[in-house]
Short mmCIF file of C-alpha atoms in Angstrom, two decimals:
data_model
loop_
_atom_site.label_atom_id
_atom_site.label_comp_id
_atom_site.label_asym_id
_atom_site.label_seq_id
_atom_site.Cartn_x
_atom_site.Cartn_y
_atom_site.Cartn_z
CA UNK A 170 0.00 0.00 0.00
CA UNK A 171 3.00 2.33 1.12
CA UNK A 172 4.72 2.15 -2.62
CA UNK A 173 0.76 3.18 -4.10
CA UNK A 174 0.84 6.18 -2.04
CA UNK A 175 4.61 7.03 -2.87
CA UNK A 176 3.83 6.52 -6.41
CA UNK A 177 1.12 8.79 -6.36
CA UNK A 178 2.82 11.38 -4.94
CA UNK A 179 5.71 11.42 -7.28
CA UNK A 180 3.30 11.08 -10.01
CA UNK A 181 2.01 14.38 -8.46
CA UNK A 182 5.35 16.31 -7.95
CA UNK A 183 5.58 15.61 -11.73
CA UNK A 184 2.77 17.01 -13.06
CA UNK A 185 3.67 19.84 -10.77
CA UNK A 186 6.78 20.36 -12.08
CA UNK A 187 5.68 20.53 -15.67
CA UNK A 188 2.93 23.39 -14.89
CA UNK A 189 5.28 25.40 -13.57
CA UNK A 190 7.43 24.61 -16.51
CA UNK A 191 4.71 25.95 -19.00
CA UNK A 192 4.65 29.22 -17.08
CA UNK A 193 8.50 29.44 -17.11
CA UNK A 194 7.75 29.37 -21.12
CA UNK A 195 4.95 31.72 -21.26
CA UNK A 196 6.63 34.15 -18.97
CA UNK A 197 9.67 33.83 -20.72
CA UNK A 198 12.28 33.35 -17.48
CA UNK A 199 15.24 34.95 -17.79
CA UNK A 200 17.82 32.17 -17.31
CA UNK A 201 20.58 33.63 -18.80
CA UNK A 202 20.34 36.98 -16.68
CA UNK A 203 20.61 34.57 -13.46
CA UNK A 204 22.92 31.96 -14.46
CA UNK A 205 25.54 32.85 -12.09
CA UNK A 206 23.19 32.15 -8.94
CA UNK A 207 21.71 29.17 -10.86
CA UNK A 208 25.34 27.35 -10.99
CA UNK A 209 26.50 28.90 -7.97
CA UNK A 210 23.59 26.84 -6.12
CA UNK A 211 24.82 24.03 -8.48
CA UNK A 212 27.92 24.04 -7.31
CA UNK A 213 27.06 23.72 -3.72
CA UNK A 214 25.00 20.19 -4.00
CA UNK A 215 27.43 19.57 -6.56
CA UNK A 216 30.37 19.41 -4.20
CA UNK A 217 28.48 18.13 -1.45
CA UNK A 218 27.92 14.78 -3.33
CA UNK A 219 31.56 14.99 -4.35
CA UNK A 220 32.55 15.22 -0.82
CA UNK A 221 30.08 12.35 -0.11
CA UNK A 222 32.19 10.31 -3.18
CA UNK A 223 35.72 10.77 -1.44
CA UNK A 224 34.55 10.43 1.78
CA UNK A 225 33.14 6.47 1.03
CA UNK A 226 36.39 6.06 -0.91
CA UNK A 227 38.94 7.02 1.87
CA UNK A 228 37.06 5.30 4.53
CA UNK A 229 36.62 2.13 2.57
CA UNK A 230 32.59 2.26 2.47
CA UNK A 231 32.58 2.56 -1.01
CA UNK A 232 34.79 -0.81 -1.21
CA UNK A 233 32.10 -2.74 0.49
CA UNK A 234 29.57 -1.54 -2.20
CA UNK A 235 31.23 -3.12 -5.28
CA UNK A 236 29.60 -5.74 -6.86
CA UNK A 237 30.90 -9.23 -7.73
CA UNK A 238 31.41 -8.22 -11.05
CA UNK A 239 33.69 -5.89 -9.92
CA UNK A 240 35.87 -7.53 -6.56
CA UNK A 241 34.98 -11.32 -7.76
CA UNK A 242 33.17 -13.57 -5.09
CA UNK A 243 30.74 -16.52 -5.18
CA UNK A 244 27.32 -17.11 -7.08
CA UNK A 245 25.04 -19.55 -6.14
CA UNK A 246 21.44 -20.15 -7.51
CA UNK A 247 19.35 -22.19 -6.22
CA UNK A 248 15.13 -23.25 -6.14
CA UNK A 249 13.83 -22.90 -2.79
CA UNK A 250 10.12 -23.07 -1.88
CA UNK A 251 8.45 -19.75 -1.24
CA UNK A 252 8.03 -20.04 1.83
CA UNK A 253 11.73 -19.88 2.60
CA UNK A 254 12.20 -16.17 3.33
CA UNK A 255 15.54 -14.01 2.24
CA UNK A 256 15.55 -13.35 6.07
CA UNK A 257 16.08 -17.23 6.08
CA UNK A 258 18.52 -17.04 4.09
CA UNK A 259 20.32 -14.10 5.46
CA UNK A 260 20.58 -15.89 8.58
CA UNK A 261 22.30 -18.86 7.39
CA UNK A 262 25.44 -16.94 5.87
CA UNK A 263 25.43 -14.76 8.83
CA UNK A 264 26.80 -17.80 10.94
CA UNK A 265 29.90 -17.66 8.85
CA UNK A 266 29.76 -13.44 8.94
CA UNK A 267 29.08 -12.86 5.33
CA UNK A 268 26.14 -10.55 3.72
CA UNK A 269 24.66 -11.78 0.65
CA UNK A 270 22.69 -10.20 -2.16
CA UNK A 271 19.42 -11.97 -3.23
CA UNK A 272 17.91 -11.28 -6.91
CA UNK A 273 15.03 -13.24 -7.95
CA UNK A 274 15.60 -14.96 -11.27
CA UNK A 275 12.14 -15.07 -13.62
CA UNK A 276 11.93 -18.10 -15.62
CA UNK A 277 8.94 -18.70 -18.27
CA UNK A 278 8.11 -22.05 -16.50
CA UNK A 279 8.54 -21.79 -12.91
CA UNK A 280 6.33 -24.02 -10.05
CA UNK A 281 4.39 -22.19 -8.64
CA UNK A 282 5.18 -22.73 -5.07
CA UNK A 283 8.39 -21.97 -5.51
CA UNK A 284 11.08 -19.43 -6.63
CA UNK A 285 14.70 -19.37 -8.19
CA UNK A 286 17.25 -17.13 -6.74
CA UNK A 287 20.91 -16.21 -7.43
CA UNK A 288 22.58 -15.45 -4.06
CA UNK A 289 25.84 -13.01 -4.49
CA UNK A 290 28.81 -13.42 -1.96
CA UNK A 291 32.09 -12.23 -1.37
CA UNK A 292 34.59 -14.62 -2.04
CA UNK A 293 34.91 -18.09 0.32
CA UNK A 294 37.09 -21.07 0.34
CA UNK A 295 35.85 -24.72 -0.59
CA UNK A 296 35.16 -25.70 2.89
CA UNK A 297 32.79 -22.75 3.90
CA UNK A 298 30.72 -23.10 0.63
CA UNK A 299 30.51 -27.07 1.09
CA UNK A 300 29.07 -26.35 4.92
CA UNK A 301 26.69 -23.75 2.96
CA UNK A 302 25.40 -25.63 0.05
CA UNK A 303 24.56 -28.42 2.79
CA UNK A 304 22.31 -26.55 5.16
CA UNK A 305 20.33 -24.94 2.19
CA UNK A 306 19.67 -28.51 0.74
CA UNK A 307 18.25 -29.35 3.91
CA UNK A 308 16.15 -26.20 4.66
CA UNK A 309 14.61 -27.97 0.85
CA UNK A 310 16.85 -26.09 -1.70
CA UNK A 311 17.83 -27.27 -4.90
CA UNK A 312 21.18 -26.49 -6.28
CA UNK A 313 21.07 -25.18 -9.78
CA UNK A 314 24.73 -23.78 -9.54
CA UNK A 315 27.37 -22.31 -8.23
CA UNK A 316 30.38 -20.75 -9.00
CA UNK A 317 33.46 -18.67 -7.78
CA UNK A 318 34.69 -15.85 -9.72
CA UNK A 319 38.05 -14.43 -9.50
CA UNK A 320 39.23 -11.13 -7.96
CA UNK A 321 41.56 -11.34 -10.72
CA UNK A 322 38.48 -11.05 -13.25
CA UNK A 323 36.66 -8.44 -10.79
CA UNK A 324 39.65 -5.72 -11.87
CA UNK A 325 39.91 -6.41 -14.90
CA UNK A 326 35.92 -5.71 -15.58
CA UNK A 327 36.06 -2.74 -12.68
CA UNK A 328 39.39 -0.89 -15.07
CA UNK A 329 37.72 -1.96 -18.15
CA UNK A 330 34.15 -0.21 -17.27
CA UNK A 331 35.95 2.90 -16.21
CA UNK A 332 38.06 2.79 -19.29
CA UNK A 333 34.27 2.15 -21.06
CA UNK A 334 33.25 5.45 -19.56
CA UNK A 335 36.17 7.75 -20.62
CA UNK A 336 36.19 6.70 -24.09
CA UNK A 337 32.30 7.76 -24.12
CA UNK A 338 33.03 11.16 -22.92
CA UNK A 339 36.07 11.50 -25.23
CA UNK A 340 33.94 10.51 -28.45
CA UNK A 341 31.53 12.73 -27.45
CA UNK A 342 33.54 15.44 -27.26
CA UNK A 343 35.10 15.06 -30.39
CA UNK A 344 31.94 14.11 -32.18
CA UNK A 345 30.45 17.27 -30.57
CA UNK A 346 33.35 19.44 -31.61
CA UNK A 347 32.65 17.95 -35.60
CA UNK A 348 28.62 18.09 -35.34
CA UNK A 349 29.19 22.13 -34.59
CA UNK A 350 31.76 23.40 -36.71
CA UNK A 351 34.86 22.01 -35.27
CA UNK A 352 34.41 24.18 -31.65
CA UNK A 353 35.56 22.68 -29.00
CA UNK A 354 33.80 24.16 -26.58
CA UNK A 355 30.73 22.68 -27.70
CA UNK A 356 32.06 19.61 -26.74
CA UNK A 357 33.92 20.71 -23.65
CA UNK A 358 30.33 22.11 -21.82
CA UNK A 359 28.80 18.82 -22.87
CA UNK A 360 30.76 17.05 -21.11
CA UNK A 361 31.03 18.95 -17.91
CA UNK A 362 27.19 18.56 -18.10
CA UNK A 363 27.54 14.82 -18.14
CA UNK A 364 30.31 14.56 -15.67
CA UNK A 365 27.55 16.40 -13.16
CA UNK A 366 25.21 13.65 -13.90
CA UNK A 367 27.45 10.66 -13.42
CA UNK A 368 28.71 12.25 -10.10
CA UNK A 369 25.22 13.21 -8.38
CA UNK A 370 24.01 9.28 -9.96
CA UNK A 371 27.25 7.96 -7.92
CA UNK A 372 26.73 10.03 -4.78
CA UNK A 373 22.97 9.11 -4.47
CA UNK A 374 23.95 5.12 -4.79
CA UNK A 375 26.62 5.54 -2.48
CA UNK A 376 24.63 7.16 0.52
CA UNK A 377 21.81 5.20 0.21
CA UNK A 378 24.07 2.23 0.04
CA UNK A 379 25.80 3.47 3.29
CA UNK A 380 22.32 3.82 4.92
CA UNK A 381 21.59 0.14 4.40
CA UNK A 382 19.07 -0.10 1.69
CA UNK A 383 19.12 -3.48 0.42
CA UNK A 384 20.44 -3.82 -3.55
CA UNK A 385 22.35 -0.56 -3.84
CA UNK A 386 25.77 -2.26 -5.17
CA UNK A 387 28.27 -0.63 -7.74
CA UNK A 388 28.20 -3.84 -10.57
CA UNK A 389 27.34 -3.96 -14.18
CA UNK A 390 24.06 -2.94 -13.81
CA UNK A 391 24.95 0.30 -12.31
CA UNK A 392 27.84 0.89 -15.24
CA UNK A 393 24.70 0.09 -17.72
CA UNK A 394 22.62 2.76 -16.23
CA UNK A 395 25.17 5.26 -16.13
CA UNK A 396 26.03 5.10 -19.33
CA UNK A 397 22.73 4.82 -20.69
CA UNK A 398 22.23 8.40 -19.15
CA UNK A 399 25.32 9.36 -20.79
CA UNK A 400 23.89 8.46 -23.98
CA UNK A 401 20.66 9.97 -22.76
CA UNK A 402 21.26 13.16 -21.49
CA UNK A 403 23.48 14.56 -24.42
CA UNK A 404 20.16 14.66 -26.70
CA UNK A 405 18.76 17.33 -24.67
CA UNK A 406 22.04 19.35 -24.73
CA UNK A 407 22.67 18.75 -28.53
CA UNK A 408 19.16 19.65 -29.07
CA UNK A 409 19.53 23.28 -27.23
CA UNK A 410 22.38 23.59 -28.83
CA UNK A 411 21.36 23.32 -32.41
CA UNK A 412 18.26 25.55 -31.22
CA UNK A 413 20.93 28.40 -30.65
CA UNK A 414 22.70 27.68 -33.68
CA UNK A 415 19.76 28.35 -36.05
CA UNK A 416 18.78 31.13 -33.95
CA UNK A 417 21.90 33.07 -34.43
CA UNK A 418 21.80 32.06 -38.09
CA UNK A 419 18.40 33.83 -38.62
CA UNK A 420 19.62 36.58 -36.54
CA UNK A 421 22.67 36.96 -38.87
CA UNK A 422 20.54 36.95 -41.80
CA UNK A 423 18.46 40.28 -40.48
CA UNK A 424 21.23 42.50 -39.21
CA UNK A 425 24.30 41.16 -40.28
CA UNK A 426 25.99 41.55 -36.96
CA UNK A 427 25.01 40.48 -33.40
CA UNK A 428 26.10 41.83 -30.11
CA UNK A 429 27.28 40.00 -26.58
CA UNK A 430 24.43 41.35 -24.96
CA UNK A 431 22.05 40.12 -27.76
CA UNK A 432 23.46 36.80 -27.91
CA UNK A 433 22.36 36.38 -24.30
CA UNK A 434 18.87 37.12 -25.13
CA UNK A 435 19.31 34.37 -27.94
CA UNK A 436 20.32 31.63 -25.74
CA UNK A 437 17.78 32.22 -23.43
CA UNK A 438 15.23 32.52 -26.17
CA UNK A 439 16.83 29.02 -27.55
CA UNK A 440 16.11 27.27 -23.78
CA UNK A 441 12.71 28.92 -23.62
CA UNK A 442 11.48 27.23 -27.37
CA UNK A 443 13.18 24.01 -25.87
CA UNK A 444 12.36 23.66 -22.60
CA UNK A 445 8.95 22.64 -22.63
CA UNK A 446 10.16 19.61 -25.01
CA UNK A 447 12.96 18.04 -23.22
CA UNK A 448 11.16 18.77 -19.42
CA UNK A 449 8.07 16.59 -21.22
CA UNK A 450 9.97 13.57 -22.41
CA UNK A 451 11.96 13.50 -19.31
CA UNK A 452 9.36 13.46 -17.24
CA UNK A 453 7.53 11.00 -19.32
CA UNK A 454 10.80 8.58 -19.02
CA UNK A 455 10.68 9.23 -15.04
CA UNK A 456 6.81 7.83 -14.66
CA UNK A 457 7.88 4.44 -16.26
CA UNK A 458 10.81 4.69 -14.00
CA UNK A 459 8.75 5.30 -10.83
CA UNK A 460 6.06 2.95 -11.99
CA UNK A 461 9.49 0.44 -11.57
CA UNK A 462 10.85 1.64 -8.78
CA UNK A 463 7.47 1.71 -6.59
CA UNK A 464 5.91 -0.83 -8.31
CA UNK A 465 8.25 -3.11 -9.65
CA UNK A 466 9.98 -6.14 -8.02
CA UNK A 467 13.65 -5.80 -5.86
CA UNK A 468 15.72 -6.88 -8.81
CA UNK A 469 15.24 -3.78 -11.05
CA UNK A 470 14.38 -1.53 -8.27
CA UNK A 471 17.91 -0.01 -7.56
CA UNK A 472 18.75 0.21 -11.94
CA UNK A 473 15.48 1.53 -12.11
CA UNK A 474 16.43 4.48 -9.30
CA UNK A 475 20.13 4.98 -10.73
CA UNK A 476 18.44 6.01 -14.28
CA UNK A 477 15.92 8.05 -12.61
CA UNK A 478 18.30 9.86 -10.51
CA UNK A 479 20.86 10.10 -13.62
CA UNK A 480 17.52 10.98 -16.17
CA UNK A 481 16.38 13.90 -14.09
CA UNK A 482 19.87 15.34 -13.51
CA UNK A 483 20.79 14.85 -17.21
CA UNK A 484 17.57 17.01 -17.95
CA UNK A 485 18.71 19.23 -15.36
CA UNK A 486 22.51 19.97 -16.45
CA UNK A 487 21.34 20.61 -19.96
CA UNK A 488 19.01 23.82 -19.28
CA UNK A 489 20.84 24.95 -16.38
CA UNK A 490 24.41 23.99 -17.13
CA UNK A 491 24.80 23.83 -20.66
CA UNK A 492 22.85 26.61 -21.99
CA UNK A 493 24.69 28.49 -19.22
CA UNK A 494 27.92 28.21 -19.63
CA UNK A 495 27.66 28.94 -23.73
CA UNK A 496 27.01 32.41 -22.54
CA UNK A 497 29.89 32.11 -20.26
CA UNK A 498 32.14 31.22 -22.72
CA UNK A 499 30.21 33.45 -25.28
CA UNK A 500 33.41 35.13 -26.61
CA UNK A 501 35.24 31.78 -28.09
CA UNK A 502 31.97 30.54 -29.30
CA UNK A 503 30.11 33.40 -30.88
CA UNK A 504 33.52 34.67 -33.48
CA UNK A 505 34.09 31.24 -34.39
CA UNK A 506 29.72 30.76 -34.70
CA UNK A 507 29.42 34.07 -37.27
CA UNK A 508 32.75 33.00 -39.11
CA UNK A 509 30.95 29.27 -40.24
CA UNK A 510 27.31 30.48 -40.69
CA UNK A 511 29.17 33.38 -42.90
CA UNK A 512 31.21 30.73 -44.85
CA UNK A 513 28.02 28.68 -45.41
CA UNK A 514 26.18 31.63 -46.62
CA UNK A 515 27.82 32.61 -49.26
CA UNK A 516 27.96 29.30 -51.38
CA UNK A 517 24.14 29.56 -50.70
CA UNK A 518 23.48 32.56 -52.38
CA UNK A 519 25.79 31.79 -55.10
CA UNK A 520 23.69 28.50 -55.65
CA UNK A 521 20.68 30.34 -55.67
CA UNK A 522 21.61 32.96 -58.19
CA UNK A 523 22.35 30.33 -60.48
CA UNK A 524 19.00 28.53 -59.66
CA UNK A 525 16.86 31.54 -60.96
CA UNK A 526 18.70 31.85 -63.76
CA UNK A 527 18.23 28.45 -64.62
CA UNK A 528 14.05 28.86 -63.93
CA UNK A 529 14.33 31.12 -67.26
CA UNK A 530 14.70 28.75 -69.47
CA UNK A 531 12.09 25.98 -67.77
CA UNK A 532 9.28 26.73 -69.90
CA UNK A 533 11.34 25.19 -72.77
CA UNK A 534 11.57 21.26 -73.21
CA UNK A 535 15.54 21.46 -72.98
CA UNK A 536 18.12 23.66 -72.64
CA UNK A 537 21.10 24.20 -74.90
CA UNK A 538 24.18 22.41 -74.18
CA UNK A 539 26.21 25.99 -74.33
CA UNK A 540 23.30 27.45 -71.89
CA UNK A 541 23.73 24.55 -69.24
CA UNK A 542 27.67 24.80 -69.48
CA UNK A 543 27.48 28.49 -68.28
CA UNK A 544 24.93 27.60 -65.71
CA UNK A 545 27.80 25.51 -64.13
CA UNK A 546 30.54 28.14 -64.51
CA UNK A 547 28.16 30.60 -62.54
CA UNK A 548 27.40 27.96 -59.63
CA UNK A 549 31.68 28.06 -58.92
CA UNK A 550 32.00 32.33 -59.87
CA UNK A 551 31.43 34.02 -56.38
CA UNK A 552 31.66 37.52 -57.83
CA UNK A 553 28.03 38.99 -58.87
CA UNK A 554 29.55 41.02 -61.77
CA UNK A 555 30.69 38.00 -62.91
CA UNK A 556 27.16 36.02 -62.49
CA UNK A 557 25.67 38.72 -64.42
CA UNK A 558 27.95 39.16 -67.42
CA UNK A 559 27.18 34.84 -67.53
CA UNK A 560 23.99 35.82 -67.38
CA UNK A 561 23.84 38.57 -70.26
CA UNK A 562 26.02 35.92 -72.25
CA UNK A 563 23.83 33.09 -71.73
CA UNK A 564 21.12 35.03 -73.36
CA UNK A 565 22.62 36.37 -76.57
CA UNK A 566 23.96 32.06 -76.73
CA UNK A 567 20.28 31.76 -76.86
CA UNK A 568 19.44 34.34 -79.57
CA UNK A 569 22.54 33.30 -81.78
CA UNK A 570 20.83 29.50 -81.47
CA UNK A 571 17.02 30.28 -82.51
CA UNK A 572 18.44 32.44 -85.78
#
């Protein structure tokens, strides 16, 4: 009943939070003008889950969290009627002063009075796991299997997933830099925007693992989640950015010239037309989520919190940190900006020119091979005296032909 009423109310808080995002668009809120107290406050909860981070590390809390994946151990599943509790369980590997980690395993033909588990241990020698596997068989387990796996293997995966991670952020900041001109920065404020969401994700695992809620572990699972979010959350960010791209490129195209001030106003105009967008599909994304986490059984519960955590932040750093810190940086982005939207303008118009001249001669069935042969040269001439002397050719080449 407890997780119907908790559902519920998040259910509530979201639907809250996207009315007051509508009247953030209509009223047009000025995030730009109040960035600096918007990341300052950032900053704070920022660090305070960085502090929360070191502090697990240095104390050896955080060690105690890895999965097996991660620091190797021993897996056993087994079939145990249901009436066998995990308490049960618990207290049978609490004789030899290990914790265990229970996940329910769903198979498509299961009996119904009973369940199939995978138990998760830290590693134990021969003789401990023999004594083990004996008193579950006669509580009226069935041993499925078991094995050990190395600490050896643990690192490896544990270096190997962090090595997974960097490379994402790398590529992304390269393909970043490409997708918008070659500038950096682009890619640079993505990433800081992603590094906030993998480090609030870790410091909400890590203190409600140290509080003692059951299935908050640092394994594969948690690696998947984070970098699903890393995947995730860069849409939003792309997506703003692109919105201030071709908002400066109209802007360019009416006044020729834009100013700091007005570039400001641009970006905040380019969150506003956005906002409404990416807070809807995140929060759409968070009520399957919650539907999981309240809902749902204990095996997905803590993946299905670590992307809800990691989807709300990502949503989070992209209007408020993003968007932000392109006005920050305003004065390496917005010269090298103008200088590419310039360069792609003026092959445009060139084009064009060429186009309409080319429109003249479309009432006829073809064109002469003389008149299509200057169309070309004027598509590659940049200089309009030149278009128009092609131009004034191409229509005496036409006269010459019909005498």
């Amino acid at each position: 009943m407890i997780n119907y009423i908790l559902f519920s109310i998040f259910v509530l808080i979201t639907f809250a939070l996207a009315f007051f995002t509508i009247k953030a668009e209509k009223n047009k809120f000025q995030i730009i003008k109040h960035s600096k107290t918007i990341l300052s406050i950032i900053s704070v909860y920022f660090g305070f889950f960085l502090l929360i981070i070191f502090y697990s590390i240095f104390s050896g809390k955080i060690y105690n969290m890895l999965g097996i994946d991660f620091v190797g151990g021993t897996l056993t599943e087994i079939k145990i009627p249901k009436n066998i509790t995990d308490t049960d369980l618990s207290n049978i590997y609490k004789k030899y002063n290990m914790e265990i980690t229970i996940q329910d395993v769903i198979l498509q033909e299961q009996e119904k009075d009973k369940r199939t588990i995978v138990i998760k241990t830290k590693p134990m020698d021969e003789k401990q796991k023999n004594e083990i596997l004996k008193e579950l068989k006669n509580m009226g387990a069935e041993i499925r299997k078991t094995e050990n796996i190395s600490a050896t293997i643990g690192k490896e995966t544990l270096i190997n997933a962090l090595i997974a991670l960097i490379i994402a952020l790398i590529a992304q900041v390269i393909y970043i830099a490409f997708r918008f001109g070659n500038n950096i920065m682009y890619g640079i404020i993505a990433d800081i925007g992603l590094i906030h969401d993998v480090v609030i994700m870790l410091g909400v695992y890590v203190i409600l693992g140290m509080l003692g809620f059951a299935g908050f572990e640092i394994n594969s699972i948690f690696l998947a989640a984070v970098l699903t979010v890393v995947g995730y959350s860069v849409m939003d960010t792309i997506i703003i950015f692109d919105r201030i791209r071709e908002n400066l490129r109209i802007e360019l195209k009416k006044n020729q010239k834009i100013s700091l001030e007005q570039f400001d106003n641009l970006i905040n105009n380019s969150i506003i037309q956005t906002i409404v967008r990416s807070v809807f599909t995140t929060f759409t994304v968070l009520l399957t989520l919650w539907g999981i986490v309240f809902l749902g059984g204990e095996t997905l519960r803590s993946f299905a919190i670590a992307l809800s955590v990691g989807t709300f932040s990502g949503a989070l750093s992209s209007i408020f940190i993003a968007a932000p810190l392109v006005s920050i940086f305003k004065e390496k982005i917005l010269s090298k900006d103008i200088k590419l939207i310039t360069e792609e303008g003026e092959p445009e118009k060139t084009k064009a020119l060429a186009q309409n001249i080319m429109q003249i001669f479309a009432h006829q069935q073809e064109n002469p091979e003389e008149i299509q042969e200057e169309v070309k040269n004027i598509e590659v001439k940049q200089d309009p005296k030149s278009i128009r002397n092609k131009y004034l050719r191409t229509k005496l080449i036409r006269k010459e032909k019909n005498q």
